[in-house]
Amino acid sequence: MNDLSQASANRAVILIVDDEISNVEIIYAALGDDYEISFATSGEEALEVARLTQPDLVLLDVVMPGMQGFEVCQRLKEDPLLADIPVIFTTGLGNVEDEVRGLSLGAIDYVTKPIQPMILRNRVRNHIELKQLRDRLALMAVTDALTGLHNRRKLDGLLSSAVNTPAAEGSWLSIIMIDVDFFKQFNDTYGHETGDRCLHMVASALSRAMRQASGYTARYGGEEFACVLPGSDLERAMEIAGDIRRHVGQLAIPHEGSQVQPYVTISMGVAAALIRAGMQPGLWIRAADQQLYLAKAAGRDQIKGEVFTSDSAF
């Protein structure tokens, strides 16, 4: 990607919603040099475009034919995928009641027409910066600082979504639990700083192995990692686990304290099941943990897996 297209890809996206094309053109002239612009000329179209483009900010006219701006704002805030997108009303209405109503529906600002380009640019810039800060903080809250993978909180949310989505019922879901073998001995031998570098390298190998797989990876805690694999049965999940094991082995990280190899190895437990109504996400974790325990008991540097059902006892 060249510098120009990279810069374009990194620009914030603004959705302009106004039934008057002349107003769209005025706002585009004020903002088009700094942002990616999409537009809609009706409330119904605005909701469709918002779901498609996931804009960073919406400039929303209040008075439009059909669905009014207030209703569009309410619909945006009721949609989990769109609720966090900031909305600025742009309108010729100047009374306090309308402004209060708009803000009470979740809008963050209110700009009156005729549009003053300099004022609009400054307000948009401030709100875009605030949203980007919130996005970074939200990402930090679900990211493991050491490895850059999802953290356990995020993994739990992804697993819950995978299990509880109605469309997923009857499809396969697999979990891989991964543990670095004899990691305490590694830290004792090389120190915690080297141990952190080891975990970072293992996480990178895990990410490389997962590039061809459709799933999510996370640091589950300490030296333990996890993979959530929607749509993968046990056979496919075992193949992916084998790829992970090979990638970690290729790192050839020296480990004098290991009792299985002179380099860092991992043990893995794999659990797969068909999603059925009423199944709890914890079933997959417990089943994979049980298989991980069996892999360790078998001598470590092993992969163990099983298919379980909602009637399985752990």
PDB file of C-alpha atoms in Angstrom:
ATOM      1  CA  MET A   1       0.000   0.000   0.000  1.00  0.00           C
ATOM      2  CA  ASN A   2       1.474   3.400  -0.940  1.00  0.00           C
ATOM      3  CA  ASP A   3       1.688   6.339   1.459  1.00  0.00           C
ATOM      4  CA  LEU A   4      -1.375   8.049  -0.029  1.00  0.00           C
ATOM      5  CA  SER A   5      -3.644   4.999   0.223  1.00  0.00           C
ATOM      6  CA  GLN A   6      -2.284   4.220   3.711  1.00  0.00           C
ATOM      7  CA  ALA A   7      -3.147   7.734   4.860  1.00  0.00           C
ATOM      8  CA  SER A   8      -6.618   7.364   3.348  1.00  0.00           C
ATOM      9  CA  ALA A   9      -7.145   4.034   5.114  1.00  0.00           C
ATOM     10  CA  ASN A  10      -6.222   5.603   8.455  1.00  0.00           C
ATOM     11  CA  ARG A  11      -8.587   8.570   8.137  1.00  0.00           C
ATOM     12  CA  ALA A  12     -11.691   8.724  10.298  1.00  0.00           C
ATOM     13  CA  VAL A  13     -15.014   8.087   8.528  1.00  0.00           C
ATOM     14  CA  ILE A  14     -17.860  10.581   8.867  1.00  0.00           C
ATOM     15  CA  LEU A  15     -21.439   9.856   7.811  1.00  0.00           C
ATOM     16  CA  ILE A  16     -23.438  12.910   6.711  1.00  0.00           C
ATOM     17  CA  VAL A  17     -27.212  12.451   6.877  1.00  0.00           C
ATOM     18  CA  ASP A  18     -29.266  15.206   5.212  1.00  0.00           C
ATOM     19  CA  ASP A  19     -32.084  15.151   2.666  1.00  0.00           C
ATOM     20  CA  GLU A  20     -30.779  18.379   1.092  1.00  0.00           C
ATOM     21  CA  ILE A  21     -27.868  17.608  -1.239  1.00  0.00           C
ATOM     22  CA  SER A  22     -26.716  21.233  -1.009  1.00  0.00           C
ATOM     23  CA  ASN A  23     -26.180  20.778   2.746  1.00  0.00           C
ATOM     24  CA  VAL A  24     -24.232  17.580   2.116  1.00  0.00           C
ATOM     25  CA  GLU A  25     -22.026  19.473  -0.344  1.00  0.00           C
ATOM     26  CA  ILE A  26     -21.363  22.290   2.134  1.00  0.00           C
ATOM     27  CA  ILE A  27     -20.353  19.853   4.878  1.00  0.00           C
ATOM     28  CA  TYR A  28     -18.252  17.811   2.459  1.00  0.00           C
ATOM     29  CA  ALA A  29     -16.398  20.962   1.389  1.00  0.00           C
ATOM     30  CA  ALA A  30     -15.627  21.705   5.033  1.00  0.00           C
ATOM     31  CA  LEU A  31     -14.492  18.195   6.020  1.00  0.00           C
ATOM     32  CA  GLY A  32     -13.565  16.254   2.872  1.00  0.00           C
ATOM     33  CA  ASP A  33      -9.858  17.129   2.985  1.00  0.00           C
ATOM     34  CA  ASP A  34      -9.411  15.572   6.424  1.00  0.00           C
ATOM     35  CA  TYR A  35     -11.904  12.703   6.624  1.00  0.00           C
ATOM     36  CA  GLU A  36     -13.432   9.906   4.593  1.00  0.00           C
ATOM     37  CA  ILE A  37     -17.012  10.968   3.862  1.00  0.00           C
ATOM     38  CA  SER A  38     -20.100   8.865   3.259  1.00  0.00           C
ATOM     39  CA  PHE A  39     -23.623  10.210   3.101  1.00  0.00           C
ATOM     40  CA  ALA A  40     -27.297   9.298   3.202  1.00  0.00           C
ATOM     41  CA  THR A  41     -30.363  11.339   2.279  1.00  0.00           C
ATOM     42  CA  SER A  42     -32.933   9.581   4.475  1.00  0.00           C
ATOM     43  CA  GLY A  43     -33.151   8.033   7.915  1.00  0.00           C
ATOM     44  CA  GLU A  44     -33.646   4.525   6.581  1.00  0.00           C
ATOM     45  CA  GLU A  45     -30.631   4.859   4.276  1.00  0.00           C
ATOM     46  CA  ALA A  46     -28.577   6.291   7.142  1.00  0.00           C
ATOM     47  CA  LEU A  47     -29.069   3.168   9.243  1.00  0.00           C
ATOM     48  CA  GLU A  48     -28.060   0.941   6.326  1.00  0.00           C
ATOM     49  CA  VAL A  49     -24.951   2.993   5.525  1.00  0.00           C
ATOM     50  CA  ALA A  50     -23.971   3.158   9.211  1.00  0.00           C
ATOM     51  CA  ARG A  51     -24.070  -0.636   9.520  1.00  0.00           C
ATOM     52  CA  LEU A  52     -22.040  -0.972   6.320  1.00  0.00           C
ATOM     53  CA  THR A  53     -19.347   1.660   6.974  1.00  0.00           C
ATOM     54  CA  GLN A  54     -19.203   1.745  10.808  1.00  0.00           C
ATOM     55  CA  PRO A  55     -18.415   5.495  10.791  1.00  0.00           C
ATOM     56  CA  ASP A  56     -16.456   7.271  13.502  1.00  0.00           C
ATOM     57  CA  LEU A  57     -19.027  10.071  13.706  1.00  0.00           C
ATOM     58  CA  VAL A  58     -22.489  10.876  12.327  1.00  0.00           C
ATOM     59  CA  LEU A  59     -23.628  14.379  11.346  1.00  0.00           C
ATOM     60  CA  LEU A  60     -27.405  14.010  11.454  1.00  0.00           C
ATOM     61  CA  ASP A  61     -30.085  16.381  10.204  1.00  0.00           C
ATOM     62  CA  VAL A  62     -33.150  16.578  12.430  1.00  0.00           C
ATOM     63  CA  VAL A  63     -35.927  17.450   9.962  1.00  0.00           C
ATOM     64  CA  MET A  64     -36.166  14.950   7.091  1.00  0.00           C
ATOM     65  CA  PRO A  65     -39.014  13.303   5.158  1.00  0.00           C
ATOM     66  CA  GLY A  66     -40.046   9.979   6.653  1.00  0.00           C
ATOM     67  CA  MET A  67     -37.863   8.994   9.584  1.00  0.00           C
ATOM     68  CA  GLN A  68     -36.825  12.093  11.516  1.00  0.00           C
ATOM     69  CA  GLY A  69     -33.322  12.609  12.869  1.00  0.00           C
ATOM     70  CA  PHE A  70     -34.417  12.050  16.467  1.00  0.00           C
ATOM     71  CA  GLU A  71     -35.702   8.581  15.590  1.00  0.00           C
ATOM     72  CA  VAL A  72     -32.542   7.788  13.614  1.00  0.00           C
ATOM     73  CA  CYS A  73     -30.439   8.720  16.646  1.00  0.00           C
ATOM     74  CA  GLN A  74     -32.577   6.542  18.899  1.00  0.00           C
ATOM     75  CA  ARG A  75     -32.257   3.598  16.500  1.00  0.00           C
ATOM     76  CA  LEU A  76     -28.488   4.048  16.340  1.00  0.00           C
ATOM     77  CA  LYS A  77     -28.202   4.015  20.118  1.00  0.00           C
ATOM     78  CA  GLU A  78     -30.369   0.890  20.381  1.00  0.00           C
ATOM     79  CA  ASP A  79     -28.113  -1.074  18.001  1.00  0.00           C
ATOM     80  CA  PRO A  80     -25.174  -2.682  19.894  1.00  0.00           C
ATOM     81  CA  LEU A  81     -22.951  -2.387  16.802  1.00  0.00           C
ATOM     82  CA  LEU A  82     -23.654   1.336  16.370  1.00  0.00           C
ATOM     83  CA  ALA A  83     -24.388   2.607  19.865  1.00  0.00           C
ATOM     84  CA  ASP A  84     -20.877   3.940  20.522  1.00  0.00           C
ATOM     85  CA  ILE A  85     -20.758   6.083  17.364  1.00  0.00           C
ATOM     86  CA  PRO A  86     -20.993   9.770  18.370  1.00  0.00           C
ATOM     87  CA  VAL A  87     -23.846  11.760  16.806  1.00  0.00           C
ATOM     88  CA  ILE A  88     -23.890  15.504  16.158  1.00  0.00           C
ATOM     89  CA  PHE A  89     -27.231  16.985  15.134  1.00  0.00           C
ATOM     90  CA  THR A  90     -27.144  19.572  12.328  1.00  0.00           C
ATOM     91  CA  THR A  91     -30.381  21.518  12.087  1.00  0.00           C
ATOM     92  CA  GLY A  92     -32.054  24.818  11.435  1.00  0.00           C
ATOM     93  CA  LEU A  93     -34.103  24.355  14.605  1.00  0.00           C
ATOM     94  CA  GLY A  94     -32.845  26.709  17.265  1.00  0.00           C
ATOM     95  CA  ASN A  95     -35.076  26.175  20.283  1.00  0.00           C
ATOM     96  CA  VAL A  96     -33.781  24.793  23.554  1.00  0.00           C
ATOM     97  CA  GLU A  97     -36.398  22.018  23.721  1.00  0.00           C
ATOM     98  CA  ASP A  98     -35.148  20.405  20.521  1.00  0.00           C
ATOM     99  CA  GLU A  99     -31.544  20.635  21.677  1.00  0.00           C
ATOM    100  CA  VAL A 100     -32.413  19.041  25.014  1.00  0.00           C
ATOM    101  CA  ARG A 101     -34.339  16.276  23.255  1.00  0.00           C
ATOM    102  CA  GLY A 102     -31.434  15.522  20.940  1.00  0.00           C
ATOM    103  CA  LEU A 103     -28.901  15.361  23.766  1.00  0.00           C
ATOM    104  CA  SER A 104     -31.219  13.192  25.860  1.00  0.00           C
ATOM    105  CA  LEU A 105     -31.325  10.660  23.003  1.00  0.00           C
ATOM    106  CA  GLY A 106     -27.556  10.281  23.180  1.00  0.00           C
ATOM    107  CA  ALA A 107     -26.231  12.925  20.779  1.00  0.00           C
ATOM    108  CA  ILE A 108     -22.995  14.586  21.881  1.00  0.00           C
ATOM    109  CA  ASP A 109     -23.424  17.975  20.201  1.00  0.00           C
ATOM    110  CA  TYR A 110     -25.832  20.219  18.336  1.00  0.00           C
ATOM    111  CA  VAL A 111     -24.792  22.430  15.374  1.00  0.00           C
ATOM    112  CA  THR A 112     -27.261  24.930  13.935  1.00  0.00           C
ATOM    113  CA  LYS A 113     -27.616  25.866  10.290  1.00  0.00           C
ATOM    114  CA  PRO A 114     -26.429  27.672   8.294  1.00  0.00           C
ATOM    115  CA  ILE A 115     -23.229  25.689   8.848  1.00  0.00           C
ATOM    116  CA  GLN A 116     -20.143  27.685   9.808  1.00  0.00           C
ATOM    117  CA  PRO A 117     -17.281  25.612   8.312  1.00  0.00           C
ATOM    118  CA  MET A 118     -14.604  26.652  10.824  1.00  0.00           C
ATOM    119  CA  ILE A 119     -16.830  25.910  13.828  1.00  0.00           C
ATOM    120  CA  LEU A 120     -17.914  22.582  12.329  1.00  0.00           C
ATOM    121  CA  ARG A 121     -14.309  21.518  11.631  1.00  0.00           C
ATOM    122  CA  ASN A 122     -13.234  22.291  15.181  1.00  0.00           C
ATOM    123  CA  ARG A 123     -16.146  20.487  16.787  1.00  0.00           C
ATOM    124  CA  VAL A 124     -15.751  17.448  14.551  1.00  0.00           C
ATOM    125  CA  ARG A 125     -12.007  17.309  15.230  1.00  0.00           C
ATOM    126  CA  ASN A 126     -12.550  17.445  18.997  1.00  0.00           C
ATOM    127  CA  HIS A 127     -15.169  14.700  18.973  1.00  0.00           C
ATOM    128  CA  ILE A 128     -13.133  12.464  16.643  1.00  0.00           C
ATOM    129  CA  GLU A 129     -10.118  12.794  18.968  1.00  0.00           C
ATOM    130  CA  LEU A 130     -12.279  11.885  21.964  1.00  0.00           C
ATOM    131  CA  LYS A 131     -13.707   8.850  20.180  1.00  0.00           C
ATOM    132  CA  GLN A 132     -10.258   7.654  19.135  1.00  0.00           C
ATOM    133  CA  LEU A 133      -9.098   7.985  22.751  1.00  0.00           C
ATOM    134  CA  ARG A 134     -12.104   5.982  23.954  1.00  0.00           C
ATOM    135  CA  ASP A 135     -11.416   3.342  21.310  1.00  0.00           C
ATOM    136  CA  ARG A 136      -7.794   3.025  22.437  1.00  0.00           C
ATOM    137  CA  LEU A 137      -8.826   2.716  26.073  1.00  0.00           C
ATOM    138  CA  ALA A 138     -11.455   0.109  25.171  1.00  0.00           C
ATOM    139  CA  LEU A 139      -8.847  -1.870  23.231  1.00  0.00           C
ATOM    140  CA  MET A 140      -6.413  -1.712  26.142  1.00  0.00           C
ATOM    141  CA  ALA A 141      -9.118  -3.076  28.440  1.00  0.00           C
ATOM    142  CA  VAL A 142      -9.391  -6.300  26.408  1.00  0.00           C
ATOM    143  CA  THR A 143      -5.750  -6.691  25.313  1.00  0.00           C
ATOM    144  CA  ASP A 144      -2.958  -8.463  27.169  1.00  0.00           C
ATOM    145  CA  ALA A 145      -0.198  -5.882  27.571  1.00  0.00           C
ATOM    146  CA  LEU A 146       2.672  -8.377  27.388  1.00  0.00           C
ATOM    147  CA  THR A 147       1.700 -10.395  24.309  1.00  0.00           C
ATOM    148  CA  GLY A 148      -0.738  -8.157  22.423  1.00  0.00           C
ATOM    149  CA  LEU A 149      -3.266 -11.000  22.295  1.00  0.00           C
ATOM    150  CA  HIS A 150      -6.803 -10.778  23.639  1.00  0.00           C
ATOM    151  CA  ASN A 151      -6.963 -11.053  27.409  1.00  0.00           C
ATOM    152  CA  ARG A 152      -9.158 -13.441  29.374  1.00  0.00           C
ATOM    153  CA  ARG A 153     -11.972 -10.920  29.687  1.00  0.00           C
ATOM    154  CA  LYS A 154     -12.171 -10.571  25.918  1.00  0.00           C
ATOM    155  CA  LEU A 155     -11.900 -14.319  25.406  1.00  0.00           C
ATOM    156  CA  ASP A 156     -14.824 -14.932  27.754  1.00  0.00           C
ATOM    157  CA  GLY A 157     -16.908 -12.458  25.756  1.00  0.00           C
ATOM    158  CA  LEU A 158     -15.982 -14.005  22.407  1.00  0.00           C
ATOM    159  CA  LEU A 159     -16.721 -17.497  23.675  1.00  0.00           C
ATOM    160  CA  SER A 160     -20.067 -16.410  25.095  1.00  0.00           C
ATOM    161  CA  SER A 161     -21.011 -14.786  21.780  1.00  0.00           C
ATOM    162  CA  ALA A 162     -19.973 -17.901  19.858  1.00  0.00           C
ATOM    163  CA  VAL A 163     -22.137 -20.145  22.040  1.00  0.00           C
ATOM    164  CA  ASN A 164     -25.161 -17.910  22.532  1.00  0.00           C
ATOM    165  CA  THR A 165     -25.686 -16.650  18.962  1.00  0.00           C
ATOM    166  CA  PRO A 166     -28.907 -18.359  17.762  1.00  0.00           C
ATOM    167  CA  ALA A 167     -27.504 -18.846  14.244  1.00  0.00           C
ATOM    168  CA  ALA A 168     -24.605 -20.887  15.675  1.00  0.00           C
ATOM    169  CA  GLU A 169     -26.856 -23.622  17.096  1.00  0.00           C
ATOM    170  CA  GLY A 170     -26.006 -26.959  15.512  1.00  0.00           C
ATOM    171  CA  SER A 171     -22.534 -25.867  14.386  1.00  0.00           C
ATOM    172  CA  TRP A 172     -19.181 -26.977  15.769  1.00  0.00           C
ATOM    173  CA  LEU A 173     -17.147 -25.028  18.295  1.00  0.00           C
ATOM    174  CA  SER A 174     -13.713 -26.026  19.552  1.00  0.00           C
ATOM    175  CA  ILE A 175     -11.381 -24.702  22.237  1.00  0.00           C
ATOM    176  CA  ILE A 176      -7.640 -25.263  22.558  1.00  0.00           C
ATOM    177  CA  MET A 177      -6.044 -24.678  25.950  1.00  0.00           C
ATOM    178  CA  ILE A 178      -2.245 -24.293  25.808  1.00  0.00           C
ATOM    179  CA  ASP A 179       0.290 -24.398  28.625  1.00  0.00           C
ATOM    180  CA  VAL A 180       4.054 -23.712  28.385  1.00  0.00           C
ATOM    181  CA  ASP A 181       5.772 -26.757  29.875  1.00  0.00           C
ATOM    182  CA  PHE A 182       7.835 -26.267  33.050  1.00  0.00           C
ATOM    183  CA  PHE A 183       7.571 -22.504  32.824  1.00  0.00           C
ATOM    184  CA  LYS A 184       8.317 -21.984  36.526  1.00  0.00           C
ATOM    185  CA  GLN A 185      11.639 -23.752  35.997  1.00  0.00           C
ATOM    186  CA  PHE A 186      12.252 -21.519  32.945  1.00  0.00           C
ATOM    187  CA  ASN A 187      11.783 -18.397  35.084  1.00  0.00           C
ATOM    188  CA  ASP A 188      13.967 -19.851  37.843  1.00  0.00           C
ATOM    189  CA  THR A 189      16.743 -20.584  35.341  1.00  0.00           C
ATOM    190  CA  TYR A 190      16.679 -17.502  33.114  1.00  0.00           C
ATOM    191  CA  GLY A 191      14.820 -14.847  35.125  1.00  0.00           C
ATOM    192  CA  HIS A 192      11.412 -13.232  34.769  1.00  0.00           C
ATOM    193  CA  GLU A 193      12.473 -10.741  32.093  1.00  0.00           C
ATOM    194  CA  THR A 194      13.599 -13.581  29.834  1.00  0.00           C
ATOM    195  CA  GLY A 195      10.410 -15.408  30.806  1.00  0.00           C
ATOM    196  CA  ASP A 196       8.357 -12.470  29.543  1.00  0.00           C
ATOM    197  CA  ARG A 197      10.259 -12.538  26.242  1.00  0.00           C
ATOM    198  CA  CYS A 198       9.583 -16.267  26.002  1.00  0.00           C
ATOM    199  CA  LEU A 199       5.835 -15.741  26.442  1.00  0.00           C
ATOM    200  CA  HIS A 200       5.879 -12.974  23.834  1.00  0.00           C
ATOM    201  CA  MET A 201       7.644 -15.287  21.356  1.00  0.00           C
ATOM    202  CA  VAL A 202       5.201 -18.123  22.058  1.00  0.00           C
ATOM    203  CA  ALA A 203       2.283 -15.695  21.521  1.00  0.00           C
ATOM    204  CA  SER A 204       3.782 -14.616  18.172  1.00  0.00           C
ATOM    205  CA  ALA A 205       4.166 -18.250  17.104  1.00  0.00           C
ATOM    206  CA  LEU A 206       0.561 -18.876  18.134  1.00  0.00           C
ATOM    207  CA  SER A 207      -0.606 -15.937  16.025  1.00  0.00           C
ATOM    208  CA  ARG A 208       1.356 -17.181  13.000  1.00  0.00           C
ATOM    209  CA  ALA A 209      -0.132 -20.649  13.321  1.00  0.00           C
ATOM    210  CA  MET A 210      -3.644 -19.199  13.572  1.00  0.00           C
ATOM    211  CA  ARG A 211      -3.436 -17.050  10.433  1.00  0.00           C
ATOM    212  CA  GLN A 212      -5.014 -19.777   8.312  1.00  0.00           C
ATOM    213  CA  ALA A 213      -7.594 -20.626  10.967  1.00  0.00           C
ATOM    214  CA  SER A 214     -10.848 -18.819  11.615  1.00  0.00           C
ATOM    215  CA  GLY A 215     -10.741 -18.116  15.318  1.00  0.00           C
ATOM    216  CA  TYR A 216      -9.522 -16.044  18.242  1.00  0.00           C
ATOM    217  CA  THR A 217      -6.431 -16.260  20.422  1.00  0.00           C
ATOM    218  CA  ALA A 218      -5.885 -15.058  23.969  1.00  0.00           C
ATOM    219  CA  ARG A 219      -3.524 -15.173  26.886  1.00  0.00           C
ATOM    220  CA  TYR A 220      -5.669 -16.956  29.437  1.00  0.00           C
ATOM    221  CA  GLY A 221      -3.388 -16.255  32.387  1.00  0.00           C
ATOM    222  CA  GLY A 222       0.252 -16.715  33.375  1.00  0.00           C
ATOM    223  CA  GLU A 223       1.843 -19.136  30.897  1.00  0.00           C
ATOM    224  CA  GLU A 224      -1.525 -20.371  29.624  1.00  0.00           C
ATOM    225  CA  PHE A 225      -3.087 -19.462  26.269  1.00  0.00           C
ATOM    226  CA  ALA A 226      -6.387 -20.324  24.587  1.00  0.00           C
ATOM    227  CA  CYS A 227      -7.887 -20.466  21.103  1.00  0.00           C
ATOM    228  CA  VAL A 228     -11.599 -20.250  20.295  1.00  0.00           C
ATOM    229  CA  LEU A 229     -12.429 -21.912  16.961  1.00  0.00           C
ATOM    230  CA  PRO A 230     -16.034 -21.376  15.770  1.00  0.00           C
ATOM    231  CA  GLY A 231     -16.985 -23.808  13.025  1.00  0.00           C
ATOM    232  CA  SER A 232     -14.087 -26.215  13.699  1.00  0.00           C
ATOM    233  CA  ASP A 233     -14.745 -29.837  14.624  1.00  0.00           C
ATOM    234  CA  LEU A 234     -12.285 -31.931  16.626  1.00  0.00           C
ATOM    235  CA  GLU A 235     -10.313 -33.085  13.596  1.00  0.00           C
ATOM    236  CA  ARG A 236      -9.743 -29.536  12.363  1.00  0.00           C
ATOM    237  CA  ALA A 237      -8.962 -28.271  15.871  1.00  0.00           C
ATOM    238  CA  MET A 238      -6.374 -31.037  16.344  1.00  0.00           C
ATOM    239  CA  GLU A 239      -4.753 -30.035  13.040  1.00  0.00           C
ATOM    240  CA  ILE A 240      -4.549 -26.427  14.212  1.00  0.00           C
ATOM    241  CA  ALA A 241      -3.102 -27.558  17.556  1.00  0.00           C
ATOM    242  CA  GLY A 242      -0.451 -29.505  15.657  1.00  0.00           C
ATOM    243  CA  ASP A 243       0.439 -26.387  13.664  1.00  0.00           C
ATOM    244  CA  ILE A 244       0.760 -24.399  16.894  1.00  0.00           C
ATOM    245  CA  ARG A 245       3.033 -27.059  18.406  1.00  0.00           C
ATOM    246  CA  ARG A 246       5.279 -27.013  15.319  1.00  0.00           C
ATOM    247  CA  HIS A 247       5.532 -23.225  15.267  1.00  0.00           C
ATOM    248  CA  VAL A 248       6.501 -23.113  18.931  1.00  0.00           C
ATOM    249  CA  GLY A 249       9.031 -25.912  18.418  1.00  0.00           C
ATOM    250  CA  GLN A 250      10.617 -23.987  15.544  1.00  0.00           C
ATOM    251  CA  LEU A 251      11.437 -21.165  17.949  1.00  0.00           C
ATOM    252  CA  ALA A 252      13.967 -23.497  19.614  1.00  0.00           C
ATOM    253  CA  ILE A 253      14.005 -21.414  22.801  1.00  0.00           C
ATOM    254  CA  PRO A 254      16.596 -23.049  25.114  1.00  0.00           C
ATOM    255  CA  HIS A 255      15.113 -24.536  28.294  1.00  0.00           C
ATOM    256  CA  GLU A 256      17.624 -26.265  30.532  1.00  0.00           C
ATOM    257  CA  GLY A 257      14.981 -26.771  33.221  1.00  0.00           C
ATOM    258  CA  SER A 258      12.627 -28.767  30.996  1.00  0.00           C
ATOM    259  CA  GLN A 259      12.209 -32.454  31.686  1.00  0.00           C
ATOM    260  CA  VAL A 260      11.021 -33.282  28.156  1.00  0.00           C
ATOM    261  CA  GLN A 261      13.176 -31.342  25.667  1.00  0.00           C
ATOM    262  CA  PRO A 262      16.174 -28.990  25.804  1.00  0.00           C
ATOM    263  CA  TYR A 263      13.922 -26.267  24.357  1.00  0.00           C
ATOM    264  CA  VAL A 264      10.538 -24.752  25.208  1.00  0.00           C
ATOM    265  CA  THR A 265       7.550 -27.016  24.507  1.00  0.00           C
ATOM    266  CA  ILE A 266       3.814 -26.757  25.075  1.00  0.00           C
ATOM    267  CA  SER A 267       1.034 -29.078  26.163  1.00  0.00           C
ATOM    268  CA  MET A 268      -2.462 -28.710  24.717  1.00  0.00           C
ATOM    269  CA  GLY A 269      -5.981 -29.806  25.492  1.00  0.00           C
ATOM    270  CA  VAL A 270      -8.628 -29.676  22.763  1.00  0.00           C
ATOM    271  CA  ALA A 271     -12.389 -29.868  23.290  1.00  0.00           C
ATOM    272  CA  ALA A 272     -15.046 -29.834  20.561  1.00  0.00           C
ATOM    273  CA  ALA A 273     -18.826 -29.985  20.625  1.00  0.00           C
ATOM    274  CA  LEU A 274     -21.896 -29.198  18.567  1.00  0.00           C
ATOM    275  CA  ILE A 275     -23.571 -26.106  19.980  1.00  0.00           C
ATOM    276  CA  ARG A 276     -26.966 -26.881  21.489  1.00  0.00           C
ATOM    277  CA  ALA A 277     -29.507 -24.600  23.140  1.00  0.00           C
ATOM    278  CA  GLY A 278     -28.804 -24.114  26.821  1.00  0.00           C
ATOM    279  CA  MET A 279     -25.118 -25.077  26.692  1.00  0.00           C
ATOM    280  CA  GLN A 280     -22.851 -22.865  28.785  1.00  0.00           C
ATOM    281  CA  PRO A 281     -19.491 -21.537  27.532  1.00  0.00           C
ATOM    282  CA  GLY A 282     -17.795 -22.950  30.613  1.00  0.00           C
ATOM    283  CA  LEU A 283     -18.393 -26.490  29.306  1.00  0.00           C
ATOM    284  CA  TRP A 284     -15.776 -25.979  26.600  1.00  0.00           C
ATOM    285  CA  ILE A 285     -13.252 -24.520  29.041  1.00  0.00           C
ATOM    286  CA  ARG A 286     -13.692 -27.359  31.526  1.00  0.00           C
ATOM    287  CA  ALA A 287     -13.478 -30.025  28.824  1.00  0.00           C
ATOM    288  CA  ALA A 288     -10.338 -28.481  27.299  1.00  0.00           C
ATOM    289  CA  ASP A 289      -8.778 -28.091  30.748  1.00  0.00           C
ATOM    290  CA  GLN A 290      -9.413 -31.786  31.414  1.00  0.00           C
ATOM    291  CA  GLN A 291      -7.679 -32.704  28.160  1.00  0.00           C
ATOM    292  CA  LEU A 292      -4.789 -30.379  29.023  1.00  0.00           C
ATOM    293  CA  TYR A 293      -4.424 -32.188  32.355  1.00  0.00           C
ATOM    294  CA  LEU A 294      -4.273 -35.515  30.486  1.00  0.00           C
ATOM    295  CA  ALA A 295      -1.616 -34.134  28.133  1.00  0.00           C
ATOM    296  CA  LYS A 296       0.523 -33.099  31.089  1.00  0.00           C
ATOM    297  CA  ALA A 297      -0.017 -36.435  32.828  1.00  0.00           C
ATOM    298  CA  ALA A 298       1.075 -38.238  29.656  1.00  0.00           C
ATOM    299  CA  GLY A 299       4.489 -36.574  29.832  1.00  0.00           C
ATOM    300  CA  ARG A 300       3.859 -33.053  28.425  1.00  0.00           C
ATOM    301  CA  ASP A 301       4.760 -31.839  24.940  1.00  0.00           C
ATOM    302  CA  GLN A 302       1.486 -33.596  24.016  1.00  0.00           C
ATOM    303  CA  ILE A 303      -1.910 -32.860  22.462  1.00  0.00           C
ATOM    304  CA  LYS A 304      -5.032 -34.526  23.829  1.00  0.00           C
ATOM    305  CA  GLY A 305      -8.560 -33.932  22.552  1.00  0.00           C
ATOM    306  CA  GLU A 306     -12.161 -35.107  22.772  1.00  0.00           C
ATOM    307  CA  VAL A 307     -15.663 -34.479  21.559  1.00  0.00           C
ATOM    308  CA  PHE A 308     -18.064 -33.835  24.430  1.00  0.00           C
ATOM    309  CA  THR A 309     -21.799 -33.271  24.766  1.00  0.00           C
ATOM    310  CA  SER A 310     -23.929 -31.117  27.046  1.00  0.00           C
ATOM    311  CA  ASP A 311     -24.553 -34.272  29.100  1.00  0.00           C
ATOM    312  CA  SER A 312     -20.826 -34.848  29.706  1.00  0.00           C
ATOM    313  CA  ALA A 313     -19.686 -34.730  33.316  1.00  0.00           C
ATOM    314  CA  PHE A 314     -16.400 -33.070  34.181  1.00  0.00           C
TER     315      PHE A 314
END
